[in-house]
Coordinates of C-alpha atoms in Angstrom, one line a residue:
Chain A
M9 CA 102.5 112.0 134.1
T10 CA 103.4 113.3 130.8
T11 CA 102.0 112.1 127.5
A12 CA 104.0 110.6 124.6
L13 CA 100.9 110.4 122.2
S14 CA 97.4 111.6 122.4
A15 CA 94.5 111.2 120.0
V16 CA 91.1 112.9 120.0
D17 CA 88.3 111.8 117.6
L18 CA 91.1 110.7 115.1
R19 CA 89.8 109.8 111.7
K20 CA 91.2 108.5 108.4
S21 CA 89.3 108.1 105.2
F22 CA 90.5 106.7 101.8
G23 CA 88.0 108.1 99.3
D24 CA 84.7 106.7 100.6
F25 CA 86.2 104.1 102.9
E26 CA 86.7 105.3 106.6
A27 CA 89.4 103.2 108.0
V28 CA 89.6 104.9 111.3
K29 CA 86.2 106.3 112.6
G30 CA 87.1 108.7 115.3
I31 CA 89.2 107.1 118.1
S32 CA 90.5 108.7 121.2
F33 CA 93.4 107.5 123.4
E34 CA 96.5 108.6 125.3
V35 CA 100.0 106.9 125.7
P36 CA 101.6 108.0 128.9
T37 CA 105.4 108.5 128.6
G38 CA 107.4 105.3 129.4
Q39 CA 104.5 103.1 129.0
T40 CA 103.8 100.2 126.5
F41 CA 100.5 100.8 124.8
S42 CA 99.0 98.3 122.5
I43 CA 96.4 98.3 119.8
L44 CA 94.8 95.0 119.4
G45 CA 92.5 94.0 116.7
P46 CA 91.8 91.8 113.7
N47 CA 93.3 92.5 110.0
G48 CA 91.4 95.6 108.7
A49 CA 90.6 97.0 112.1
G50 CA 92.4 100.2 111.3
K51 CA 95.6 99.6 113.4
S52 CA 98.1 100.2 110.5
S53 CA 96.2 103.3 109.4
T54 CA 96.5 104.7 112.9
M55 CA 100.1 103.9 113.0
K56 CA 100.9 105.6 109.7
M57 CA 99.2 108.8 111.0
V58 CA 101.3 108.6 114.1
T59 CA 104.6 108.3 112.0
T60 CA 103.4 111.5 110.3
V61 CA 103.7 109.7 106.9
S62 CA 99.9 109.5 106.4
P63 CA 97.9 112.9 106.8
V64 CA 95.2 112.9 109.5
T65 CA 91.7 113.3 107.8
S66 CA 90.2 115.0 110.8
G67 CA 90.3 115.1 114.8
S68 CA 93.5 115.8 116.6
L69 CA 96.8 113.9 117.0
T70 CA 99.7 115.1 119.3
V71 CA 103.0 113.2 119.1
L72 CA 105.7 114.0 121.5
G73 CA 103.9 117.2 122.2
M74 CA 104.0 118.2 118.4
D75 CA 101.5 118.4 115.8
P76 CA 102.3 115.9 112.7
T77 CA 100.8 118.2 110.1
T78 CA 103.3 121.1 110.9
N79 CA 106.1 119.3 112.7
G80 CA 106.6 116.0 110.7
R81 CA 110.2 116.4 110.4
A82 CA 110.8 117.2 114.1
I83 CA 108.6 114.4 115.1
R84 CA 110.1 111.8 113.0
A85 CA 113.6 112.8 114.3
R86 CA 112.5 111.3 117.7
L87 CA 110.4 108.5 116.6
G88 CA 111.6 104.8 116.0
V89 CA 109.4 103.0 113.5
V90 CA 109.2 99.2 112.9
P91 CA 107.0 98.9 110.0
Q92 CA 104.9 95.8 109.3
E93 CA 107.2 94.7 106.5
D94 CA 110.7 95.2 107.5
I95 CA 111.7 97.1 104.3
L96 CA 115.4 96.8 104.8
D97 CA 117.8 98.2 102.0
S98 CA 118.6 95.0 100.1
E99 CA 121.4 96.9 98.2
M100 CA 123.6 97.1 101.5
T101 CA 124.8 94.9 104.1
V102 CA 123.4 94.4 107.6
R103 CA 125.7 97.0 109.2
E104 CA 125.4 99.5 106.1
N105 CA 121.7 99.5 106.8
L106 CA 122.1 100.8 110.2
V107 CA 124.9 103.2 109.4
M108 CA 123.1 104.7 106.4
Y109 CA 119.7 104.9 108.5
S110 CA 121.8 107.0 111.1
R111 CA 122.8 109.3 108.3
Y112 CA 119.2 109.9 107.4
F113 CA 118.9 111.4 111.0
G114 CA 122.0 113.6 110.3
I115 CA 124.1 111.6 112.6
S116 CA 127.9 111.8 111.8
W117 CA 129.5 108.8 110.1
A118 CA 131.7 108.1 113.1
D119 CA 128.9 108.2 115.6
A120 CA 126.8 106.1 113.1
R121 CA 129.4 103.4 113.0
T122 CA 129.7 103.3 116.7
K123 CA 125.9 103.1 117.1
A124 CA 125.6 100.4 114.5
D125 CA 128.1 98.0 116.3
E126 CA 126.3 98.8 119.6
L127 CA 122.8 97.9 118.2
L128 CA 124.1 94.9 116.3
K129 CA 125.3 93.4 119.7
F130 CA 121.9 94.5 121.4
V131 CA 119.9 92.5 118.6
Q132 CA 122.4 89.6 118.5
L133 CA 123.4 90.2 114.9
A134 CA 127.0 91.2 115.3
D135 CA 128.3 88.2 113.6
R136 CA 126.1 88.9 110.6
A137 CA 127.3 92.7 110.3
G138 CA 128.9 92.2 106.8
D139 CA 126.3 89.9 105.2
K140 CA 123.8 91.1 102.8
V141 CA 120.2 91.4 104.1
E142 CA 118.5 88.8 101.8
P143 CA 119.8 85.5 103.3
L144 CA 118.7 86.6 106.9
S145 CA 116.0 84.6 108.4
G146 CA 112.6 86.4 109.1
G147 CA 113.5 86.6 112.9
M148 CA 116.9 88.1 112.0
K149 CA 115.4 90.6 109.6
R150 CA 112.9 91.7 112.2
R151 CA 115.6 92.2 114.9
L152 CA 117.7 94.3 112.2
T153 CA 114.6 96.3 111.7
I154 CA 114.3 96.9 115.4
A155 CA 117.9 98.0 115.6
R156 CA 117.4 100.2 112.7
A157 CA 114.4 102.0 114.5
L158 CA 116.8 102.7 117.4
V159 CA 119.7 104.5 115.7
N160 CA 118.3 107.9 116.7
D161 CA 117.7 106.9 120.5
P162 CA 114.0 107.4 120.1
S163 CA 111.6 108.8 122.7
L164 CA 108.8 106.7 121.2
V165 CA 109.1 103.4 119.3
L166 CA 106.2 102.4 117.0
L167 CA 105.9 98.7 116.2
D168 CA 103.4 97.4 113.7
E169 CA 102.8 93.8 114.2
P170 CA 106.4 93.0 115.3
T171 CA 106.1 89.4 115.7
T172 CA 103.8 88.3 112.9
G173 CA 105.1 85.4 111.1
L174 CA 107.8 84.7 113.6
D175 CA 108.3 81.2 115.2
P176 CA 108.0 81.1 119.1
Q177 CA 111.7 81.4 119.8
A178 CA 112.1 84.4 117.6
R179 CA 109.0 86.0 119.2
H180 CA 110.5 85.6 122.7
L181 CA 113.9 86.9 121.9
L182 CA 112.1 90.0 120.4
W183 CA 109.8 90.5 123.3
D184 CA 112.9 90.3 125.6
R185 CA 114.5 93.2 123.7
L186 CA 111.3 95.1 123.8
Y187 CA 111.2 94.7 127.8
Q188 CA 114.8 96.1 127.9
L189 CA 113.8 99.1 125.9
K190 CA 110.8 99.6 128.1
E191 CA 113.2 99.5 131.3
Q192 CA 115.3 102.2 129.7
G193 CA 112.1 104.4 129.7
V194 CA 111.2 104.4 126.0
S195 CA 107.5 104.6 125.3
L196 CA 106.2 101.9 123.0
L197 CA 103.2 101.8 120.9
L198 CA 102.6 98.4 119.2
T199 CA 99.8 96.8 117.1
T200 CA 99.3 93.1 117.3
H201 CA 96.6 90.6 116.6
Y202 CA 98.1 88.2 119.1
M203 CA 96.3 88.6 122.5
D204 CA 99.3 86.9 124.3
E205 CA 101.6 89.4 122.9
A206 CA 99.4 92.2 124.2
E207 CA 98.9 90.5 127.7
Q208 CA 102.8 90.0 127.9
L209 CA 104.0 93.4 126.9
A210 CA 101.2 96.2 127.2
D211 CA 100.6 98.3 130.3
R212 CA 97.4 99.4 128.6
L213 CA 95.6 98.5 125.4
I214 CA 92.8 99.3 123.2
I215 CA 90.7 96.7 121.3
M216 CA 90.0 98.1 117.7
D217 CA 87.4 96.7 115.5
N218 CA 86.1 98.0 112.2
G219 CA 87.9 101.4 112.9
T220 CA 86.5 102.1 116.4
I221 CA 87.6 101.2 120.0
S222 CA 85.5 98.6 121.4
A223 CA 87.3 98.5 125.0
E224 CA 90.2 100.2 126.7
G225 CA 92.3 99.4 129.8
S226 CA 94.9 97.2 131.1
P227 CA 94.9 93.4 130.2
T228 CA 93.7 92.5 133.8
Q229 CA 91.1 95.2 133.8
L230 CA 89.6 94.2 130.6
I231 CA 89.3 90.6 131.5
A232 CA 87.6 91.5 134.8
E233 CA 85.4 93.9 133.1
H234 CA 84.2 92.0 130.1
C235 CA 84.7 88.4 131.1
S236 CA 84.3 85.8 133.9
K237 CA 87.5 84.7 135.8
E238 CA 87.4 81.2 134.1
V239 CA 86.3 79.8 130.8
V240 CA 85.3 76.3 130.3
E241 CA 85.7 74.8 126.8
L242 CA 83.2 72.1 125.9
R243 CA 83.5 69.7 123.0
F244 CA 80.7 67.5 121.7
D245 CA 80.5 64.6 119.3
N246 CA 78.0 66.2 117.0
R247 CA 79.5 69.6 117.3
T248 CA 76.8 71.2 119.5
S249 CA 74.5 70.1 122.3
P250 CA 70.9 71.2 122.1
E251 CA 70.5 70.7 125.9
L252 CA 73.2 73.1 126.7
Q253 CA 71.5 76.1 125.2
S254 CA 68.4 75.7 127.4
V255 CA 70.3 74.7 130.5
A256 CA 72.5 77.8 130.2
E257 CA 69.4 80.0 129.5
Q258 CA 67.6 78.7 132.8
S259 CA 70.8 79.0 134.9
G260 CA 71.8 82.3 133.6
L261 CA 75.3 81.1 132.2
R262 CA 76.8 83.0 129.4
I263 CA 77.9 80.9 126.5
E264 CA 79.6 81.4 123.2
N265 CA 79.3 78.9 120.3
L266 CA 82.3 78.3 118.2
P267 CA 82.7 76.2 115.1
D268 CA 84.7 73.5 117.1
R269 CA 83.8 74.0 120.5
T270 CA 81.5 76.0 123.0
L271 CA 82.7 78.4 125.7
V272 CA 81.0 78.6 129.0
Y273 CA 81.9 81.8 131.0
A274 CA 82.0 81.2 134.8
D275 CA 83.9 82.5 137.7
D276 CA 84.2 78.9 139.2
G277 CA 84.7 76.4 136.3
D278 CA 84.4 73.4 138.2
A279 CA 81.2 74.3 139.8
A280 CA 79.7 75.3 136.4
L281 CA 80.9 72.0 134.9
S282 CA 79.2 69.7 137.7
H283 CA 76.0 71.9 137.5
L284 CA 75.9 71.2 133.7
A285 CA 76.4 67.5 134.3
E286 CA 73.4 67.4 136.8
Q287 CA 71.3 69.0 134.1
G288 CA 72.2 66.1 131.7
V289 CA 74.9 68.0 129.6
H290 CA 77.7 65.4 128.9
P291 CA 80.5 66.9 126.7
T292 CA 83.1 64.5 125.3
G293 CA 85.9 66.9 126.2
T294 CA 86.2 69.8 128.8
L295 CA 88.9 72.2 129.7
I296 CA 88.8 74.9 132.4
R297 CA 91.2 77.8 131.8
R298 CA 91.6 81.4 133.1
A299 CA 90.0 83.9 130.7
T300 CA 92.3 85.9 128.2
L301 CA 92.0 88.8 126.0
E302 CA 90.8 86.7 123.3
D303 CA 87.7 85.9 125.3
V304 CA 87.3 89.6 125.8
F305 CA 87.5 90.1 122.1
L306 CA 85.0 87.3 121.6
A307 CA 82.7 88.7 124.2
L308 CA 82.8 92.0 122.5
T309 CA 82.6 91.3 119.0
G310 CA 81.2 87.6 118.8
R311 CA 84.2 86.4 116.9
S312 CA 87.6 85.2 117.1
L313 CA 90.7 87.6 116.8
N314 CA 92.7 85.7 114.5
E315 CA 89.8 85.1 112.1
Chain B
M21 CA 108.1 117.6 129.4
T22 CA 111.6 118.0 128.2
A23 CA 113.2 118.9 124.9
L24 CA 110.0 119.3 122.9
S25 CA 111.4 121.7 120.5
N26 CA 113.2 120.6 117.4
D27 CA 116.2 118.8 118.9
S28 CA 118.9 119.9 116.7
S29 CA 122.0 118.9 118.6
G30 CA 124.5 116.9 116.5
R31 CA 121.9 116.9 113.6
S32 CA 122.6 118.3 110.1
S33 CA 120.7 121.2 109.0
Q34 CA 117.7 120.6 106.9
S35 CA 119.1 122.0 103.6
T36 CA 121.6 119.1 103.2
A37 CA 119.0 116.5 103.8
P38 CA 118.6 115.7 100.1
F39 CA 122.5 114.8 99.9
R40 CA 121.6 111.8 102.1
M41 CA 120.1 110.1 99.2
V42 CA 123.3 110.7 97.3
E43 CA 125.2 109.1 100.1
R44 CA 122.8 106.2 100.1
N45 CA 123.2 105.6 96.4
A46 CA 126.9 105.9 96.8
L47 CA 127.0 103.4 99.4
A48 CA 124.6 100.9 97.7
W49 CA 126.6 101.3 94.3
R50 CA 129.8 100.7 96.3
H51 CA 129.6 97.1 95.6
N52 CA 128.8 97.4 92.0
W53 CA 130.9 100.5 91.0
W54 CA 132.0 98.9 87.8
V55 CA 128.5 98.8 86.6
I56 CA 128.6 102.7 86.6
A57 CA 132.0 103.0 85.2
S58 CA 131.2 100.6 82.3
G59 CA 128.2 102.9 81.3
A60 CA 130.8 105.8 80.7
F61 CA 132.4 103.7 77.9
E62 CA 129.4 103.0 75.9
P63 CA 129.3 106.4 74.1
L64 CA 133.1 106.2 73.6
F65 CA 132.8 102.9 71.8
Y66 CA 130.1 104.6 69.4
L67 CA 132.4 107.4 68.8
L68 CA 135.3 105.2 67.9
G69 CA 133.1 102.8 65.8
L70 CA 131.0 105.1 64.1
G71 CA 132.7 108.5 64.3
F72 CA 136.1 107.3 63.4
G73 CA 135.5 103.9 61.8
M74 CA 132.5 104.7 59.5
G75 CA 133.6 108.4 59.6
A76 CA 136.6 107.4 57.5
L77 CA 134.0 106.1 54.8
V78 CA 131.6 109.2 55.0
G79 CA 134.4 111.7 54.8
A80 CA 133.6 115.4 55.4
I81 CA 130.0 116.4 55.8
D82 CA 128.1 119.6 55.5
V83 CA 126.7 120.8 58.7
N84 CA 124.7 124.2 58.4
G85 CA 127.0 125.2 55.5
V86 CA 130.2 124.2 57.3
E87 CA 132.4 121.4 56.0
M88 CA 133.6 119.0 58.8
P89 CA 134.9 115.6 59.4
Y90 CA 132.0 113.2 60.4
K91 CA 133.6 112.4 63.8
N92 CA 133.5 116.0 64.7
F93 CA 129.9 116.1 63.9
V94 CA 129.0 112.9 65.8
A95 CA 130.9 113.6 69.0
P96 CA 128.7 116.3 70.6
G97 CA 125.5 114.4 69.8
L98 CA 127.0 111.3 71.6
M99 CA 127.8 113.5 74.5
A100 CA 124.2 114.6 74.9
S101 CA 123.2 111.0 74.8
A102 CA 125.9 110.1 77.3
A103 CA 124.4 112.7 79.7
M104 CA 120.9 111.3 78.9
N105 CA 121.9 107.6 79.6
G106 CA 123.5 108.5 82.8
A107 CA 120.4 110.3 84.2
V108 CA 117.9 107.8 82.9
F109 CA 119.5 104.6 84.6
D110 CA 118.8 105.6 88.1
T111 CA 115.6 107.4 87.5
T112 CA 113.7 104.6 85.7
M113 CA 114.2 100.9 86.5
N114 CA 116.4 101.7 89.6
F115 CA 113.9 104.3 90.8
W116 CA 111.0 101.8 90.5
F117 CA 112.9 99.2 92.3
K118 CA 113.2 101.5 95.4
L119 CA 109.6 102.9 94.9
K120 CA 107.6 99.7 94.4
Q121 CA 109.8 96.6 94.6
E122 CA 111.9 97.1 97.7
R123 CA 110.0 100.2 99.1
T124 CA 113.2 101.7 100.1
F125 CA 111.6 105.2 100.0
D126 CA 108.9 104.1 102.4
A127 CA 111.5 103.2 105.2
I128 CA 113.3 106.6 104.5
L129 CA 110.0 108.5 104.9
N130 CA 110.0 107.4 108.5
T131 CA 113.3 109.5 109.1
P132 CA 113.4 113.2 109.2
L133 CA 113.8 113.3 105.4
T134 CA 110.9 114.3 103.3
L135 CA 109.4 113.3 100.0
T136 CA 111.0 116.6 98.4
D137 CA 114.4 115.6 100.0
I138 CA 114.0 112.3 98.2
V139 CA 113.1 113.5 94.9
V140 CA 115.8 116.3 94.9
G141 CA 118.3 113.9 96.2
E142 CA 117.6 111.2 93.7
L143 CA 117.6 113.7 90.8
G144 CA 120.8 115.2 92.1
W145 CA 122.3 111.7 92.0
S146 CA 121.1 111.0 88.5
V147 CA 122.2 114.5 87.4
A148 CA 125.7 113.7 88.7
R149 CA 126.0 110.4 87.1
G150 CA 124.9 112.0 83.7
A151 CA 127.3 114.7 84.2
I152 CA 130.1 112.3 85.1
Y153 CA 129.4 110.4 81.9
A154 CA 129.5 113.7 80.0
L155 CA 132.7 114.9 81.5
F156 CA 134.5 111.6 80.8
F157 CA 133.4 111.8 77.3
L158 CA 134.4 115.4 76.9
I159 CA 137.9 114.6 78.1
A160 CA 138.0 111.9 75.5
M161 CA 136.9 114.3 73.0
A162 CA 139.7 116.5 73.8
A163 CA 142.3 113.8 73.9
L164 CA 141.1 112.6 70.4
G165 CA 141.5 116.2 69.1
L166 CA 137.8 116.7 68.5
T167 CA 137.6 119.9 70.5
T168 CA 138.2 123.2 68.5
S169 CA 136.9 126.1 70.6
W170 CA 136.9 127.2 74.2
W171 CA 133.2 127.6 73.9
V172 CA 133.4 123.7 74.5
L173 CA 133.8 124.2 78.2
L174 CA 130.1 125.4 78.4
T175 CA 129.0 121.9 77.0
L176 CA 129.5 120.6 80.6
P177 CA 126.9 122.9 82.4
A178 CA 124.7 122.1 79.1
A179 CA 125.1 118.4 79.8
I180 CA 123.9 118.9 83.5
L181 CA 120.8 120.6 82.1
I182 CA 120.3 117.6 79.7
A183 CA 120.8 115.2 82.7
W184 CA 118.2 117.1 84.8
M185 CA 115.8 117.0 82.0
F186 CA 116.0 113.4 81.4
G187 CA 116.3 112.5 85.1
S188 CA 113.0 114.3 85.9
L189 CA 111.3 112.8 82.7
G190 CA 112.6 109.5 83.9
I191 CA 111.0 109.9 87.3
Y192 CA 107.7 111.2 85.9
F193 CA 107.5 108.2 83.5
T194 CA 108.3 105.8 86.3
T195 CA 105.4 107.0 88.5
Y196 CA 103.2 105.5 85.8
M197 CA 104.8 102.1 85.8
R198 CA 102.8 99.2 87.2
T199 CA 105.0 96.3 86.9
W200 CA 108.7 95.4 85.6
T201 CA 107.2 94.4 82.1
D202 CA 106.0 98.1 81.5
F203 CA 109.8 99.0 81.4
D204 CA 110.0 97.1 78.2
F205 CA 108.6 100.1 76.6
L206 CA 111.7 102.2 77.7
P207 CA 114.1 101.0 74.9
L208 CA 111.2 101.6 72.5
I209 CA 111.4 105.3 73.4
L210 CA 115.1 105.7 74.1
M211 CA 116.4 103.8 71.1
P212 CA 114.7 105.9 68.3
L213 CA 115.5 109.0 70.4
F214 CA 119.1 108.0 70.4
L215 CA 119.2 107.3 66.8
A216 CA 117.0 109.9 65.4
S217 CA 117.7 113.1 67.4
T218 CA 120.4 114.2 64.9
T219 CA 123.0 112.2 66.8
F220 CA 124.2 110.4 63.7
F221 CA 122.6 112.3 60.8
T222 CA 122.1 116.1 60.1
L223 CA 118.7 117.6 60.4
Q224 CA 118.9 118.2 56.5
T225 CA 119.0 114.5 56.0
Y226 CA 115.3 114.2 57.2
P227 CA 112.4 114.9 54.9
T228 CA 111.1 118.4 55.4
W229 CA 107.8 117.1 57.0
A230 CA 110.0 115.0 59.5
R231 CA 112.1 117.8 60.7
P232 CA 109.7 119.7 63.2
I233 CA 109.0 116.3 64.8
V234 CA 112.7 115.6 65.2
Q235 CA 113.3 119.2 66.5
A236 CA 110.6 118.8 69.1
T237 CA 112.4 115.8 70.9
P238 CA 114.2 116.6 74.1
L239 CA 117.5 114.9 72.9
Y240 CA 117.6 117.1 69.7
Q241 CA 117.3 120.2 71.8
G242 CA 120.3 118.9 74.0
A243 CA 122.3 117.7 71.0
A244 CA 121.8 120.9 69.0
L245 CA 122.9 123.0 72.1
L246 CA 126.1 120.9 72.6
R247 CA 126.8 121.0 68.9
N248 CA 126.8 124.7 68.7
L249 CA 128.9 125.1 71.9
S250 CA 131.5 122.5 70.8
F251 CA 131.8 124.0 67.3
G252 CA 132.1 127.5 69.0
T253 CA 129.2 128.8 67.1
P254 CA 126.6 129.6 69.7
G255 CA 123.5 131.8 68.6
W256 CA 120.2 132.9 69.7
N257 CA 118.6 129.7 68.9
D258 CA 120.7 128.2 71.6
V259 CA 118.8 130.3 74.1
G260 CA 115.7 128.7 72.9
H261 CA 117.2 125.2 73.5
V262 CA 118.1 126.2 77.1
V263 CA 114.7 127.7 77.7
Y264 CA 113.0 124.3 76.3
M265 CA 115.1 122.2 78.6
V266 CA 114.7 124.4 81.8
V267 CA 111.0 124.6 81.2
L268 CA 110.5 120.7 80.5
S269 CA 112.8 119.9 83.4
A270 CA 110.8 122.2 85.9
L271 CA 107.6 120.8 84.7
C272 CA 108.5 117.2 85.0
T273 CA 110.1 117.6 88.5
R274 CA 107.1 119.3 89.7
A275 CA 104.7 116.7 88.1
A276 CA 106.8 113.9 89.4
S277 CA 106.7 115.2 92.9
K278 CA 103.0 115.6 92.8
R279 CA 102.4 112.0 91.5
L280 CA 104.8 110.5 94.1
G281 CA 102.8 112.1 97.1
P282 CA 99.7 109.8 96.8
L283 CA 101.9 106.9 96.0
L284 CA 104.1 107.1 99.1
Q285 CA 102.0 109.2 101.6
S286 CA 98.3 108.2 101.5

């Protein structure tokens, strides 16, 4: 298996502040790799180093087999970048945005036009080709940004929080396009703070918090490692239940108190629930569901992912 | 692992990379080309209004001991300010728009283009705009019978130098701007510069103490050079003007690039 991207003890500092505190990970070619974490975890700083725009403070980084410090231009020629804010060129039309972006890659005008039309179809924006960028909806701008990242047929596409702020419909359309890219063998690196997005798209992921990696693996692996199979959500009239704490301690159940509910981790939710009832714990509302990455994050950091 | 080396198939060579910025600006301005065109007429209006109109009232004036019509005196100064204005438009507010407001440069830095490509390309575009304004003005001068010497042909490369100087000054100045309102200072600098850099009055008009101040301004250097060339009276002091402008342009280009680094690539 070849490697699209590898980082070893990668660090990034801004003055006294260390945004990325020595992380190591590898993205195999053709895979979708996700960096999951709350705002301020160091996701974007990592992304900017990979795009070669932000210099590496220390550690080593290899992108498509090259060193960003010395081969920035050559690396960027084979990268597709979807920045957190779209930063489309507001002085041009939708189609001109793609044509001009191709030109930055040294693609001929004729090829650039053909590619632009092809990509506009791919992201379902062909009917808006001649429009200015500004009146487009958030989802459309995002799709245009993705089309723009593909003008050079990149080997590795970087997506920084691609669906933040989009409605569910727009998110699904975007995910669908990302699946298609994956099928074409493009490696994807995406950051997100939505655990469902990481579960949907990622082959492997790292969970970042405070500039460090707190867990790494495939979504199912991480859930199996750090969480029970099921999670029981309990709600009480007066927010918490004093009995629950002691019952859980006696019977060795792991619980997590959230502001609005309490989570009980158990491989068999029904059994746990009846056990609690026998011990005199009577919640006003219960819900048994399978464990998600959100629970993994909670278990690892003791707080919710979306803050 | 395949094709790890610099894949250059169908890709332009790196030396032409800055020209992509010129293309980008041409494409962006295509929808508003008349804005650029109208800028070329402004100095011409001054020439007609002040040079020919007021010049009729002023009569002949004494320039360095030579008698000449006022319109002949005003024209080269206006040509210098045409080059200045052309270069300043796209390196101040329009540059800031792309740097901070729309962050166009951030998107471009994700392509093979480098920061130097962007600075060189943006400067190139502004210099071209200044040079086109100057050329347009020069043609008008010739048509109005204000050119008397073949030396006048050298005013064009001199105008390119003026445009480079003001383009690089503009970018350097713009790297310090925090918000739109900071640009309200710009007319406060450009207007006195335009009026006082011997565009409309000879240096002898100023009190002795003020003359060195006027002579130190960049536009004076440009105007004086264009004036000597257009009258066909170049001298050693013109070498001084050229050196002044080349040094200032080089310093500003360097300083601007240095300041843009942390702004765009931290």
